[in-house]
JSON list of C-alpha atoms and ligand atoms in Angstrom, two decimals:
[
{"chain": "A", "resi": 1, "resn": "UNK", "atom": "CA", "xyz": [59.92, -153.79, 39.89]},
{"chain": "A", "resi": 2, "resn": "UNK", "atom": "CA", "xyz": [58.80, -153.45, 37.02]},
{"chain": "A", "resi": 3, "resn": "UNK", "atom": "CA", "xyz": [55.36, -154.73, 37.42]},
{"chain": "A", "resi": 4, "resn": "UNK", "atom": "CA", "xyz": [54.84, -152.52, 40.23]},
{"chain": "A", "resi": 5, "resn": "UNK", "atom": "CA", "xyz": [55.67, -149.48, 38.32]},
{"chain": "A", "resi": 6, "resn": "UNK", "atom": "CA", "xyz": [53.41, -150.58, 35.31]},
{"chain": "A", "resi": 7, "resn": "UNK", "atom": "CA", "xyz": [50.13, -151.01, 37.83]},
{"chain": "A", "resi": 8, "resn": "UNK", "atom": "CA", "xyz": [51.14, -147.46, 39.19]},
{"chain": "A", "resi": 9, "resn": "UNK", "atom": "CA", "xyz": [51.32, -145.98, 36.38]},
{"chain": "A", "resi": 10, "resn": "UNK", "atom": "CA", "xyz": [48.22, -144.06, 35.29]},
{"chain": "A", "resi": 11, "resn": "UNK", "atom": "CA", "xyz": [48.99, -142.61, 31.48]},
{"chain": "A", "resi": 12, "resn": "UNK", "atom": "CA", "xyz": [45.63, -141.38, 31.30]},
{"chain": "A", "resi": 13, "resn": "UNK", "atom": "CA", "xyz": [45.35, -139.47, 34.34]},
{"chain": "A", "resi": 14, "resn": "UNK", "atom": "CA", "xyz": [49.16, -137.94, 33.75]},
{"chain": "A", "resi": 15, "resn": "UNK", "atom": "CA", "xyz": [47.74, -136.70, 30.55]},
{"chain": "A", "resi": 16, "resn": "UNK", "atom": "CA", "xyz": [44.48, -135.29, 32.32]},
{"chain": "A", "resi": 17, "resn": "UNK", "atom": "CA", "xyz": [46.83, -133.31, 34.68]},
{"chain": "A", "resi": 18, "resn": "UNK", "atom": "CA", "xyz": [48.52, -131.59, 31.47]},
{"chain": "A", "resi": 19, "resn": "UNK", "atom": "CA", "xyz": [45.45, -131.12, 29.64]},
{"chain": "A", "resi": 20, "resn": "UNK", "atom": "CA", "xyz": [44.30, -129.57, 33.25]},
{"chain": "A", "resi": 21, "resn": "UNK", "atom": "CA", "xyz": [46.73, -127.67, 33.88]},
{"chain": "A", "resi": 22, "resn": "UNK", "atom": "CA", "xyz": [47.12, -126.09, 30.42]},
{"chain": "A", "resi": 23, "resn": "UNK", "atom": "CA", "xyz": [44.01, -125.59, 29.78]},
{"chain": "A", "resi": 24, "resn": "UNK", "atom": "CA", "xyz": [42.84, -123.94, 33.09]},
{"chain": "A", "resi": 25, "resn": "UNK", "atom": "CA", "xyz": [46.42, -122.10, 33.29]},
{"chain": "A", "resi": 26, "resn": "UNK", "atom": "CA", "xyz": [44.80, -120.38, 29.37]},
{"chain": "A", "resi": 27, "resn": "UNK", "atom": "CA", "xyz": [40.98, -119.93, 31.09]},
{"chain": "A", "resi": 28, "resn": "UNK", "atom": "CA", "xyz": [42.77, -118.10, 34.09]},
{"chain": "A", "resi": 29, "resn": "UNK", "atom": "CA", "xyz": [44.99, -115.82, 32.24]},
{"chain": "A", "resi": 30, "resn": "UNK", "atom": "CA", "xyz": [41.82, -115.16, 29.65]},
{"chain": "A", "resi": 31, "resn": "UNK", "atom": "CA", "xyz": [39.33, -114.48, 32.90]},
{"chain": "A", "resi": 32, "resn": "UNK", "atom": "CA", "xyz": [41.90, -112.27, 34.51]},
{"chain": "A", "resi": 33, "resn": "UNK", "atom": "CA", "xyz": [42.94, -109.77, 31.79]},
{"chain": "A", "resi": 34, "resn": "UNK", "atom": "CA", "xyz": [38.74, -109.14, 31.54]},
{"chain": "A", "resi": 35, "resn": "UNK", "atom": "CA", "xyz": [39.97, -106.86, 34.50]},
{"chain": "A", "resi": 36, "resn": "UNK", "atom": "CA", "xyz": [40.76, -103.63, 32.98]},
{"chain": "A", "resi": 37, "resn": "UNK", "atom": "CA", "xyz": [42.80, -102.95, 36.56]},
{"chain": "A", "resi": 38, "resn": "UNK", "atom": "CA", "xyz": [44.51, -106.55, 35.57]},
{"chain": "A", "resi": 39, "resn": "UNK", "atom": "CA", "xyz": [45.46, -105.39, 32.28]},
{"chain": "A", "resi": 40, "resn": "UNK", "atom": "CA", "xyz": [46.86, -102.13, 32.61]},
{"chain": "A", "resi": 41, "resn": "UNK", "atom": "CA", "xyz": [49.24, -104.56, 34.74]},
{"chain": "A", "resi": 42, "resn": "UNK", "atom": "CA", "xyz": [49.95, -106.71, 31.86]},
{"chain": "A", "resi": 43, "resn": "UNK", "atom": "CA", "xyz": [50.96, -103.49, 29.47]},
{"chain": "A", "resi": 44, "resn": "UNK", "atom": "CA", "xyz": [52.94, -102.38, 32.06]},
{"chain": "A", "resi": 45, "resn": "UNK", "atom": "CA", "xyz": [55.10, -105.36, 32.34]},
{"chain": "A", "resi": 46, "resn": "UNK", "atom": "CA", "xyz": [54.89, -106.07, 28.67]},
{"chain": "A", "resi": 47, "resn": "UNK", "atom": "CA", "xyz": [56.57, -102.76, 28.26]},
{"chain": "A", "resi": 48, "resn": "UNK", "atom": "CA", "xyz": [59.12, -103.56, 30.96]},
{"chain": "A", "resi": 49, "resn": "UNK", "atom": "CA", "xyz": [59.68, -106.74, 29.35]},
{"chain": "A", "resi": 50, "resn": "UNK", "atom": "CA", "xyz": [60.12, -105.33, 25.68]},
{"chain": "A", "resi": 51, "resn": "UNK", "atom": "CA", "xyz": [63.21, -102.95, 27.22]},
{"chain": "A", "resi": 52, "resn": "UNK", "atom": "CA", "xyz": [64.60, -105.61, 29.17]},
{"chain": "A", "resi": 53, "resn": "UNK", "atom": "CA", "xyz": [64.58, -108.38, 25.79]},
{"chain": "A", "resi": 54, "resn": "UNK", "atom": "CA", "xyz": [65.79, -106.14, 23.39]},
{"chain": "A", "resi": 55, "resn": "UNK", "atom": "CA", "xyz": [69.28, -106.75, 25.40]},
{"chain": "A", "resi": 56, "resn": "UNK", "atom": "CA", "xyz": [71.15, -109.57, 23.98]},
{"chain": "A", "resi": 57, "resn": "UNK", "atom": "CA", "xyz": [71.53, -111.57, 27.17]},
{"chain": "A", "resi": 58, "resn": "UNK", "atom": "CA", "xyz": [68.10, -111.71, 28.12]},
{"chain": "A", "resi": 59, "resn": "UNK", "atom": "CA", "xyz": [66.49, -113.95, 24.65]},
{"chain": "A", "resi": 60, "resn": "UNK", "atom": "CA", "xyz": [69.69, -116.09, 25.15]},
{"chain": "A", "resi": 61, "resn": "UNK", "atom": "CA", "xyz": [69.18, -117.37, 28.57]},
{"chain": "A", "resi": 62, "resn": "UNK", "atom": "CA", "xyz": [65.59, -117.45, 28.46]},
{"chain": "A", "resi": 63, "resn": "UNK", "atom": "CA", "xyz": [66.01, -119.76, 25.78]},
{"chain": "A", "resi": 64, "resn": "UNK", "atom": "CA", "xyz": [67.95, -121.81, 27.11]},
{"chain": "A", "resi": 65, "resn": "UNK", "atom": "CA", "xyz": [66.31, -121.66, 30.50]},
{"chain": "A", "resi": 66, "resn": "UNK", "atom": "CA", "xyz": [63.18, -122.59, 28.30]},
{"chain": "A", "resi": 67, "resn": "UNK", "atom": "CA", "xyz": [64.92, -125.66, 27.18]},
{"chain": "A", "resi": 68, "resn": "UNK", "atom": "CA", "xyz": [65.76, -127.21, 30.17]},
{"chain": "A", "resi": 69, "resn": "UNK", "atom": "CA", "xyz": [61.91, -126.19, 31.70]},
{"chain": "A", "resi": 70, "resn": "UNK", "atom": "CA", "xyz": [60.28, -128.19, 28.56]},
{"chain": "A", "resi": 71, "resn": "UNK", "atom": "CA", "xyz": [62.30, -131.35, 29.06]},
{"chain": "A", "resi": 72, "resn": "UNK", "atom": "CA", "xyz": [61.68, -131.30, 33.39]},
{"chain": "A", "resi": 73, "resn": "UNK", "atom": "CA", "xyz": [58.41, -130.73, 32.52]},
{"chain": "A", "resi": 74, "resn": "UNK", "atom": "CA", "xyz": [57.72, -133.83, 29.78]},
{"chain": "A", "resi": 75, "resn": "UNK", "atom": "CA", "xyz": [59.48, -135.82, 32.28]},
{"chain": "A", "resi": 76, "resn": "UNK", "atom": "CA", "xyz": [57.23, -134.83, 35.09]},
{"chain": "A", "resi": 77, "resn": "UNK", "atom": "CA", "xyz": [53.37, -135.02, 33.48]},
{"chain": "A", "resi": 78, "resn": "UNK", "atom": "CA", "xyz": [54.98, -138.37, 31.18]},
{"chain": "A", "resi": 79, "resn": "UNK", "atom": "CA", "xyz": [56.80, -140.24, 33.74]},
{"chain": "A", "resi": 80, "resn": "UNK", "atom": "CA", "xyz": [56.70, -138.92, 37.39]},
{"chain": "A", "resi": 81, "resn": "UNK", "atom": "CA", "xyz": [52.60, -137.55, 37.84]},
{"chain": "A", "resi": 82, "resn": "UNK", "atom": "CA", "xyz": [51.60, -140.85, 35.88]},
{"chain": "A", "resi": 83, "resn": "UNK", "atom": "CA", "xyz": [53.01, -142.47, 38.81]},
{"chain": "A", "resi": 84, "resn": "UNK", "atom": "CA", "xyz": [50.97, -141.39, 41.40]},
{"chain": "A", "resi": 85, "resn": "UNK", "atom": "CA", "xyz": [47.99, -139.46, 40.31]},
{"chain": "A", "resi": 86, "resn": "UNK", "atom": "CA", "xyz": [44.48, -141.17, 39.40]},
{"chain": "A", "resi": 87, "resn": "UNK", "atom": "CA", "xyz": [41.01, -140.47, 39.57]},
{"chain": "A", "resi": 88, "resn": "UNK", "atom": "CA", "xyz": [40.02, -142.48, 42.40]},
{"chain": "A", "resi": 89, "resn": "UNK", "atom": "CA", "xyz": [36.72, -140.30, 43.60]},
{"chain": "A", "resi": 90, "resn": "UNK", "atom": "CA", "xyz": [37.39, -138.72, 46.94]},
{"chain": "A", "resi": 91, "resn": "UNK", "atom": "CA", "xyz": [35.14, -135.78, 48.83]},
{"chain": "A", "resi": 92, "resn": "UNK", "atom": "CA", "xyz": [36.42, -131.78, 47.66]},
{"chain": "A", "resi": 93, "resn": "UNK", "atom": "CA", "xyz": [37.75, -131.05, 51.11]},
{"chain": "A", "resi": 94, "resn": "UNK", "atom": "CA", "xyz": [40.82, -133.94, 50.29]},
{"chain": "A", "resi": 95, "resn": "UNK", "atom": "CA", "xyz": [41.11, -133.05, 47.30]},
{"chain": "A", "resi": 96, "resn": "UNK", "atom": "CA", "xyz": [42.26, -129.51, 48.41]},
{"chain": "A", "resi": 97, "resn": "UNK", "atom": "CA", "xyz": [43.88, -130.83, 51.31]},
{"chain": "A", "resi": 98, "resn": "UNK", "atom": "CA", "xyz": [46.12, -132.49, 49.11]},
{"chain": "A", "resi": 99, "resn": "UNK", "atom": "CA", "xyz": [47.01, -129.80, 47.09]},
{"chain": "A", "resi": 100, "resn": "UNK", "atom": "CA", "xyz": [47.99, -127.71, 50.37]},
{"chain": "A", "resi": 101, "resn": "UNK", "atom": "CA", "xyz": [49.73, -130.30, 51.49]},
{"chain": "A", "resi": 102, "resn": "UNK", "atom": "CA", "xyz": [52.41, -130.87, 47.90]},
{"chain": "A", "resi": 103, "resn": "UNK", "atom": "CA", "xyz": [52.28, -126.73, 48.03]},
{"chain": "A", "resi": 104, "resn": "UNK", "atom": "CA", "xyz": [53.34, -127.00, 52.21]},
{"chain": "A", "resi": 105, "resn": "UNK", "atom": "CA", "xyz": [56.05, -129.14, 51.80]},
{"chain": "A", "resi": 106, "resn": "UNK", "atom": "CA", "xyz": [57.35, -128.37, 48.66]},
{"chain": "A", "resi": 107, "resn": "UNK", "atom": "CA", "xyz": [57.16, -124.41, 49.93]},
{"chain": "A", "resi": 108, "resn": "UNK", "atom": "CA", "xyz": [59.83, -125.83, 52.64]},
{"chain": "A", "resi": 109, "resn": "UNK", "atom": "CA", "xyz": [61.59, -127.65, 50.74]},
{"chain": "A", "resi": 110, "resn": "UNK", "atom": "CA", "xyz": [62.67, -124.30, 48.39]},
{"chain": "A", "resi": 111, "resn": "UNK", "atom": "CA", "xyz": [63.08, -122.49, 50.98]},
{"chain": "A", "resi": 112, "resn": "UNK", "atom": "CA", "xyz": [65.97, -124.55, 52.69]},
{"chain": "A", "resi": 113, "resn": "UNK", "atom": "CA", "xyz": [67.42, -125.03, 48.74]},
{"chain": "A", "resi": 114, "resn": "UNK", "atom": "CA", "xyz": [66.66, -121.37, 48.28]},
{"chain": "A", "resi": 115, "resn": "UNK", "atom": "CA", "xyz": [68.15, -119.93, 51.58]},
{"chain": "A", "resi": 116, "resn": "UNK", "atom": "CA", "xyz": [71.28, -122.49, 51.98]},
{"chain": "A", "resi": 117, "resn": "UNK", "atom": "CA", "xyz": [72.00, -123.68, 48.41]},
{"chain": "A", "resi": 118, "resn": "UNK", "atom": "CA", "xyz": [71.38, -120.55, 46.00]},
{"chain": "A", "resi": 119, "resn": "UNK", "atom": "CA", "xyz": [72.08, -117.87, 48.72]},
{"chain": "A", "resi": 120, "resn": "UNK", "atom": "CA", "xyz": [75.08, -120.48, 50.04]},
{"chain": "A", "resi": 121, "resn": "UNK", "atom": "CA", "xyz": [77.97, -118.10, 51.45]},
{"chain": "A", "resi": 122, "resn": "UNK", "atom": "CA", "xyz": [80.74, -116.87, 48.72]},
{"chain": "A", "resi": 123, "resn": "UNK", "atom": "CA", "xyz": [83.31, -118.25, 51.04]},
{"chain": "A", "resi": 124, "resn": "UNK", "atom": "CA", "xyz": [81.51, -121.64, 51.27]},
{"chain": "A", "resi": 125, "resn": "UNK", "atom": "CA", "xyz": [84.37, -124.15, 51.58]},
{"chain": "A", "resi": 126, "resn": "UNK", "atom": "CA", "xyz": [82.10, -126.06, 48.75]},
{"chain": "A", "resi": 127, "resn": "UNK", "atom": "CA", "xyz": [83.23, -124.99, 45.18]},
{"chain": "A", "resi": 128, "resn": "UNK", "atom": "CA", "xyz": [79.75, -126.70, 44.61]},
{"chain": "A", "resi": 129, "resn": "UNK", "atom": "CA", "xyz": [77.70, -124.40, 46.76]},
{"chain": "A", "resi": 130, "resn": "UNK", "atom": "CA", "xyz": [80.11, -121.40, 45.41]},
{"chain": "A", "resi": 131, "resn": "UNK", "atom": "CA", "xyz": [78.99, -122.37, 42.05]},
{"chain": "A", "resi": 132, "resn": "UNK", "atom": "CA", "xyz": [75.28, -122.47, 42.43]},
{"chain": "A", "resi": 133, "resn": "UNK", "atom": "CA", "xyz": [75.38, -118.62, 44.03]},
{"chain": "A", "resi": 134, "resn": "UNK", "atom": "CA", "xyz": [76.76, -117.47, 40.90]},
{"chain": "A", "resi": 135, "resn": "UNK", "atom": "CA", "xyz": [73.87, -119.76, 38.99]},
{"chain": "A", "resi": 136, "resn": "UNK", "atom": "CA", "xyz": [71.42, -117.92, 41.39]},
{"chain": "A", "resi": 137, "resn": "UNK", "atom": "CA", "xyz": [73.20, -114.57, 41.01]},
{"chain": "A", "resi": 138, "resn": "UNK", "atom": "CA", "xyz": [71.76, -114.71, 37.74]},
{"chain": "A", "resi": 139, "resn": "UNK", "atom": "CA", "xyz": [67.89, -114.04, 38.04]},
{"chain": "A", "resi": 140, "resn": "UNK", "atom": "CA", "xyz": [69.34, -111.65, 40.62]},
{"chain": "A", "resi": 141, "resn": "UNK", "atom": "CA", "xyz": [70.49, -109.37, 38.78]},
{"chain": "A", "resi": 142, "resn": "UNK", "atom": "CA", "xyz": [67.01, -108.19, 37.82]},
{"chain": "A", "resi": 143, "resn": "UNK", "atom": "CA", "xyz": [66.79, -105.38, 41.22]},
{"chain": "A", "resi": 144, "resn": "UNK", "atom": "CA", "xyz": [63.22, -104.38, 40.47]},
{"chain": "A", "resi": 145, "resn": "UNK", "atom": "CA", "xyz": [61.65, -107.55, 38.53]},
{"chain": "A", "resi": 146, "resn": "UNK", "atom": "CA", "xyz": [59.23, -107.08, 35.77]},
{"chain": "A", "resi": 147, "resn": "UNK", "atom": "CA", "xyz": [56.95, -109.99, 34.48]},
{"chain": "A", "resi": 148, "resn": "UNK", "atom": "CA", "xyz": [59.77, -111.43, 32.35]},
{"chain": "A", "resi": 149, "resn": "UNK", "atom": "CA", "xyz": [62.20, -111.95, 34.99]},
{"chain": "A", "resi": 150, "resn": "UNK", "atom": "CA", "xyz": [60.18, -115.09, 35.65]},
{"chain": "A", "resi": 151, "resn": "UNK", "atom": "CA", "xyz": [61.69, -116.74, 32.95]},
{"chain": "A", "resi": 152, "resn": "UNK", "atom": "CA", "xyz": [65.52, -115.20, 33.60]},
{"chain": "A", "resi": 153, "resn": "UNK", "atom": "CA", "xyz": [66.70, -117.81, 35.18]},
{"chain": "A", "resi": 154, "resn": "UNK", "atom": "CA", "xyz": [70.06, -120.02, 34.58]},
{"chain": "A", "resi": 155, "resn": "UNK", "atom": "CA", "xyz": [68.96, -123.33, 33.03]},
{"chain": "A", "resi": 156, "resn": "UNK", "atom": "CA", "xyz": [70.54, -125.35, 36.17]},
{"chain": "A", "resi": 157, "resn": "UNK", "atom": "CA", "xyz": [68.32, -123.28, 38.47]},
{"chain": "A", "resi": 158, "resn": "UNK", "atom": "CA", "xyz": [65.63, -123.93, 36.39]},
{"chain": "A", "resi": 159, "resn": "UNK", "atom": "CA", "xyz": [65.80, -127.49, 36.51]},
{"chain": "A", "resi": 160, "resn": "UNK", "atom": "CA", "xyz": [66.88, -127.25, 40.41]},
{"chain": "A", "resi": 161, "resn": "UNK", "atom": "CA", "xyz": [63.54, -125.34, 41.07]},
{"chain": "A", "resi": 162, "resn": "UNK", "atom": "CA", "xyz": [61.07, -127.21, 38.87]},
{"chain": "A", "resi": 163, "resn": "UNK", "atom": "CA", "xyz": [63.01, -130.80, 40.56]},
{"chain": "A", "resi": 164, "resn": "UNK", "atom": "CA", "xyz": [61.89, -129.46, 44.28]},
{"chain": "A", "resi": 165, "resn": "UNK", "atom": "CA", "xyz": [58.79, -129.25, 43.05]},
{"chain": "A", "resi": 166, "resn": "UNK", "atom": "CA", "xyz": [58.56, -132.44, 41.12]},
{"chain": "A", "resi": 167, "resn": "UNK", "atom": "CA", "xyz": [60.18, -134.86, 43.51]},
{"chain": "A", "resi": 168, "resn": "UNK", "atom": "CA", "xyz": [57.56, -133.32, 46.20]},
{"chain": "A", "resi": 169, "resn": "UNK", "atom": "CA", "xyz": [55.07, -134.44, 44.55]},
{"chain": "A", "resi": 170, "resn": "UNK", "atom": "CA", "xyz": [56.65, -137.82, 43.44]},
{"chain": "A", "resi": 171, "resn": "UNK", "atom": "CA", "xyz": [58.35, -138.50, 47.10]},
{"chain": "A", "resi": 172, "resn": "UNK", "atom": "CA", "xyz": [54.47, -137.51, 48.94]},
{"chain": "A", "resi": 173, "resn": "UNK", "atom": "CA", "xyz": [52.16, -139.67, 46.52]},
{"chain": "A", "resi": 174, "resn": "UNK", "atom": "CA", "xyz": [54.73, -142.31, 46.92]},
{"chain": "A", "resi": 175, "resn": "UNK", "atom": "CA", "xyz": [55.19, -142.46, 50.34]},
{"chain": "A", "resi": 176, "resn": "UNK", "atom": "CA", "xyz": [50.96, -141.41, 51.44]},
{"chain": "A", "resi": 177, "resn": "UNK", "atom": "CA", "xyz": [49.33, -143.01, 48.38]},
{"chain": "A", "resi": 178, "resn": "UNK", "atom": "CA", "xyz": [48.04, -141.59, 44.94]},
{"chain": "A", "resi": 179, "resn": "UNK", "atom": "CA", "xyz": [47.15, -138.09, 44.68]},
{"chain": "A", "resi": 180, "resn": "UNK", "atom": "CA", "xyz": [43.30, -137.05, 42.70]},
{"chain": "A", "resi": 181, "resn": "UNK", "atom": "CA", "xyz": [44.40, -136.13, 39.64]},
{"chain": "A", "resi": 182, "resn": "UNK", "atom": "CA", "xyz": [42.66, -132.16, 41.08]},
{"chain": "A", "resi": 183, "resn": "UNK", "atom": "CA", "xyz": [44.63, -131.79, 43.95]},
{"chain": "A", "resi": 184, "resn": "UNK", "atom": "CA", "xyz": [48.32, -132.22, 41.44]},
{"chain": "A", "resi": 185, "resn": "UNK", "atom": "CA", "xyz": [46.60, -129.57, 39.10]},
{"chain": "A", "resi": 186, "resn": "UNK", "atom": "CA", "xyz": [45.44, -127.06, 41.86]},
{"chain": "A", "resi": 187, "resn": "UNK", "atom": "CA", "xyz": [48.89, -127.35, 43.56]},
{"chain": "A", "resi": 188, "resn": "UNK", "atom": "CA", "xyz": [50.91, -127.28, 39.69]},
{"chain": "A", "resi": 189, "resn": "UNK", "atom": "CA", "xyz": [48.97, -124.27, 38.32]},
{"chain": "A", "resi": 190, "resn": "UNK", "atom": "CA", "xyz": [49.26, -122.95, 42.10]},
{"chain": "A", "resi": 191, "resn": "UNK", "atom": "CA", "xyz": [53.16, -123.28, 41.74]},
{"chain": "A", "resi": 192, "resn": "UNK", "atom": "CA", "xyz": [53.37, -122.30, 38.74]},
{"chain": "A", "resi": 193, "resn": "UNK", "atom": "CA", "xyz": [51.12, -118.85, 38.75]},
{"chain": "A", "resi": 194, "resn": "UNK", "atom": "CA", "xyz": [52.64, -117.45, 42.04]},
{"chain": "A", "resi": 195, "resn": "UNK", "atom": "CA", "xyz": [56.36, -117.71, 40.41]},
{"chain": "A", "resi": 196, "resn": "UNK", "atom": "CA", "xyz": [55.16, -115.94, 37.64]},
{"chain": "A", "resi": 197, "resn": "UNK", "atom": "CA", "xyz": [53.49, -113.67, 39.51]},
{"chain": "A", "resi": 198, "resn": "UNK", "atom": "CA", "xyz": [55.40, -112.72, 42.32]},
{"chain": "A", "resi": 199, "resn": "UNK", "atom": "CA", "xyz": [58.03, -110.90, 39.68]},
{"chain": "A", "resi": 200, "resn": "UNK", "atom": "CA", "xyz": [55.08, -108.99, 38.30]},
{"chain": "A", "resi": 201, "resn": "UNK", "atom": "CA", "xyz": [55.13, -104.93, 38.83]},
{"chain": "A", "resi": 202, "resn": "UNK", "atom": "CA", "xyz": [51.92, -105.16, 40.50]},
{"chain": "A", "resi": 203, "resn": "UNK", "atom": "CA", "xyz": [51.63, -101.31, 42.59]},
{"chain": "A", "resi": 204, "resn": "UNK", "atom": "CA", "xyz": [47.72, -100.71, 42.56]},
{"chain": "A", "resi": 205, "resn": "UNK", "atom": "CA", "xyz": [46.14, -98.31, 44.78]},
{"chain": "A", "resi": 206, "resn": "UNK", "atom": "CA", "xyz": [42.68, -100.18, 45.38]},
{"chain": "A", "resi": 207, "resn": "UNK", "atom": "CA", "xyz": [42.79, -101.69, 48.70]},
{"chain": "A", "resi": 208, "resn": "UNK", "atom": "CA", "xyz": [40.88, -104.55, 47.24]},
{"chain": "A", "resi": 209, "resn": "UNK", "atom": "CA", "xyz": [44.10, -106.26, 45.80]},
{"chain": "A", "resi": 210, "resn": "UNK", "atom": "CA", "xyz": [46.35, -105.47, 48.55]},
{"chain": "A", "resi": 211, "resn": "UNK", "atom": "CA", "xyz": [47.40, -108.97, 48.91]},
{"chain": "A", "resi": 212, "resn": "UNK", "atom": "CA", "xyz": [48.62, -109.14, 45.49]},
{"chain": "A", "resi": 213, "resn": "UNK", "atom": "CA", "xyz": [50.55, -105.90, 46.03]},
{"chain": "A", "resi": 214, "resn": "UNK", "atom": "CA", "xyz": [51.78, -107.37, 48.75]},
{"chain": "A", "resi": 215, "resn": "UNK", "atom": "CA", "xyz": [53.01, -110.91, 47.02]},
{"chain": "A", "resi": 216, "resn": "UNK", "atom": "CA", "xyz": [54.98, -108.82, 44.14]},
{"chain": "A", "resi": 217, "resn": "UNK", "atom": "CA", "xyz": [56.38, -106.25, 47.13]},
{"chain": "A", "resi": 218, "resn": "UNK", "atom": "CA", "xyz": [57.90, -109.05, 48.86]},
{"chain": "A", "resi": 219, "resn": "UNK", "atom": "CA", "xyz": [59.45, -110.84, 46.18]},
{"chain": "A", "resi": 220, "resn": "UNK", "atom": "CA", "xyz": [60.78, -107.58, 44.93]},
{"chain": "A", "resi": 221, "resn": "UNK", "atom": "CA", "xyz": [62.19, -106.56, 48.01]},
{"chain": "A", "resi": 222, "resn": "UNK", "atom": "CA", "xyz": [64.02, -110.13, 47.77]},
{"chain": "A", "resi": 223, "resn": "UNK", "atom": "CA", "xyz": [65.46, -108.78, 44.76]},
{"chain": "A", "resi": 224, "resn": "UNK", "atom": "CA", "xyz": [67.25, -106.16, 46.03]},
{"chain": "A", "resi": 225, "resn": "UNK", "atom": "CA", "xyz": [70.28, -107.52, 46.32]},
{"chain": "A", "resi": 226, "resn": "UNK", "atom": "CA", "xyz": [71.86, -110.91, 47.70]},
{"chain": "A", "resi": 227, "resn": "UNK", "atom": "CA", "xyz": [71.25, -110.35, 51.43]},
{"chain": "A", "resi": 228, "resn": "UNK", "atom": "CA", "xyz": [67.60, -109.34, 51.94]},
{"chain": "A", "resi": 229, "resn": "UNK", "atom": "CA", "xyz": [65.11, -112.78, 53.03]},
{"chain": "A", "resi": 230, "resn": "UNK", "atom": "CA", "xyz": [61.72, -113.63, 51.96]},
{"chain": "A", "resi": 231, "resn": "UNK", "atom": "CA", "xyz": [62.99, -117.14, 50.40]},
{"chain": "A", "resi": 232, "resn": "UNK", "atom": "CA", "xyz": [59.62, -119.20, 50.08]},
{"chain": "A", "resi": 233, "resn": "UNK", "atom": "CA", "xyz": [57.27, -118.54, 47.04]},
{"chain": "A", "resi": 234, "resn": "UNK", "atom": "CA", "xyz": [54.20, -120.27, 48.32]},
{"chain": "A", "resi": 235, "resn": "UNK", "atom": "CA", "xyz": [53.72, -118.22, 51.47]},
{"chain": "A", "resi": 236, "resn": "UNK", "atom": "CA", "xyz": [56.53, -116.89, 53.15]},
{"chain": "A", "resi": 237, "resn": "UNK", "atom": "CA", "xyz": [55.23, -118.52, 55.95]},
{"chain": "A", "resi": 238, "resn": "UNK", "atom": "CA", "xyz": [58.45, -120.16, 56.55]},
{"chain": "A", "resi": 239, "resn": "UNK", "atom": "CA", "xyz": [60.12, -116.76, 56.54]},
{"chain": "A", "resi": 240, "resn": "UNK", "atom": "CA", "xyz": [57.92, -115.70, 59.14]},
{"chain": "A", "resi": 241, "resn": "UNK", "atom": "CA", "xyz": [59.00, -118.64, 61.10]},
{"chain": "A", "resi": 242, "resn": "UNK", "atom": "CA", "xyz": [62.37, -119.05, 60.81]},
{"chain": "A", "resi": 243, "resn": "UNK", "atom": "CA", "xyz": [63.23, -114.99, 61.31]},
{"chain": "A", "resi": 244, "resn": "UNK", "atom": "CA", "xyz": [63.78, -114.59, 57.15]},
{"chain": "A", "resi": 245, "resn": "UNK", "atom": "CA", "xyz": [60.98, -112.13, 56.35]},
{"chain": "A", "resi": 246, "resn": "UNK", "atom": "CA", "xyz": [62.06, -109.14, 55.07]},
{"chain": "B", "resi": 301, "resn": "LIG", "atom": "ZN1", "xyz": [67.41, -114.98, 45.61]},
{"chain": "B", "resi": 302, "resn": "LIG", "atom": "ZN1", "xyz": [62.50, -114.02, 41.55]}
]
């Protein structure tokens, strides 16, 4: 058991994954903010964020959430991911397909968790579900979110949300065989960036950016109250399939 764990554990691939996610995330932000429209959107969101951060509850909740997020991510990058990532060469199409597979399976599992656990009925006979609905209600306090609201999440929900992604990567990797480190980097970056971006106030007139307007708008609709759909975070495909697109 221990020897098969040690054989599967590729700490170098895990470390490269972490470096790729951090470095590409930074490079991506640097490139994006060279575009004047995105700088304007950033400034608008930073101004909104500042107003929210002045309220006592925001920094306190974000601090607790970030602390849990850091520990969950340490576990992911140093224990879970090294078991299922490798440098074994693969064609580009396979690398991309693996990333899409991770994201689609994750999105489905997150859809189910968000719809049936975090939005469980307040009258549910299960005390745990009623508690988790109240946990999620913290994030829903923002009726018209800005960038900072992607971090205004109860620590229990931060743990759950990240666990769904991390266990998807680990579970698929153990079931199907190792992923290329680039596949998991692409999937991790897309997951992180989309979960942040969908809270950004993004309403620009230029039709070039209509997909981005749509992504932001759809998650803002979800925040109007706790009755709206749009439970998935990557594509909303499952909301379309199961009739919960609002
Ligand atoms: Zn929700
Ligand atoms: Zn949200």
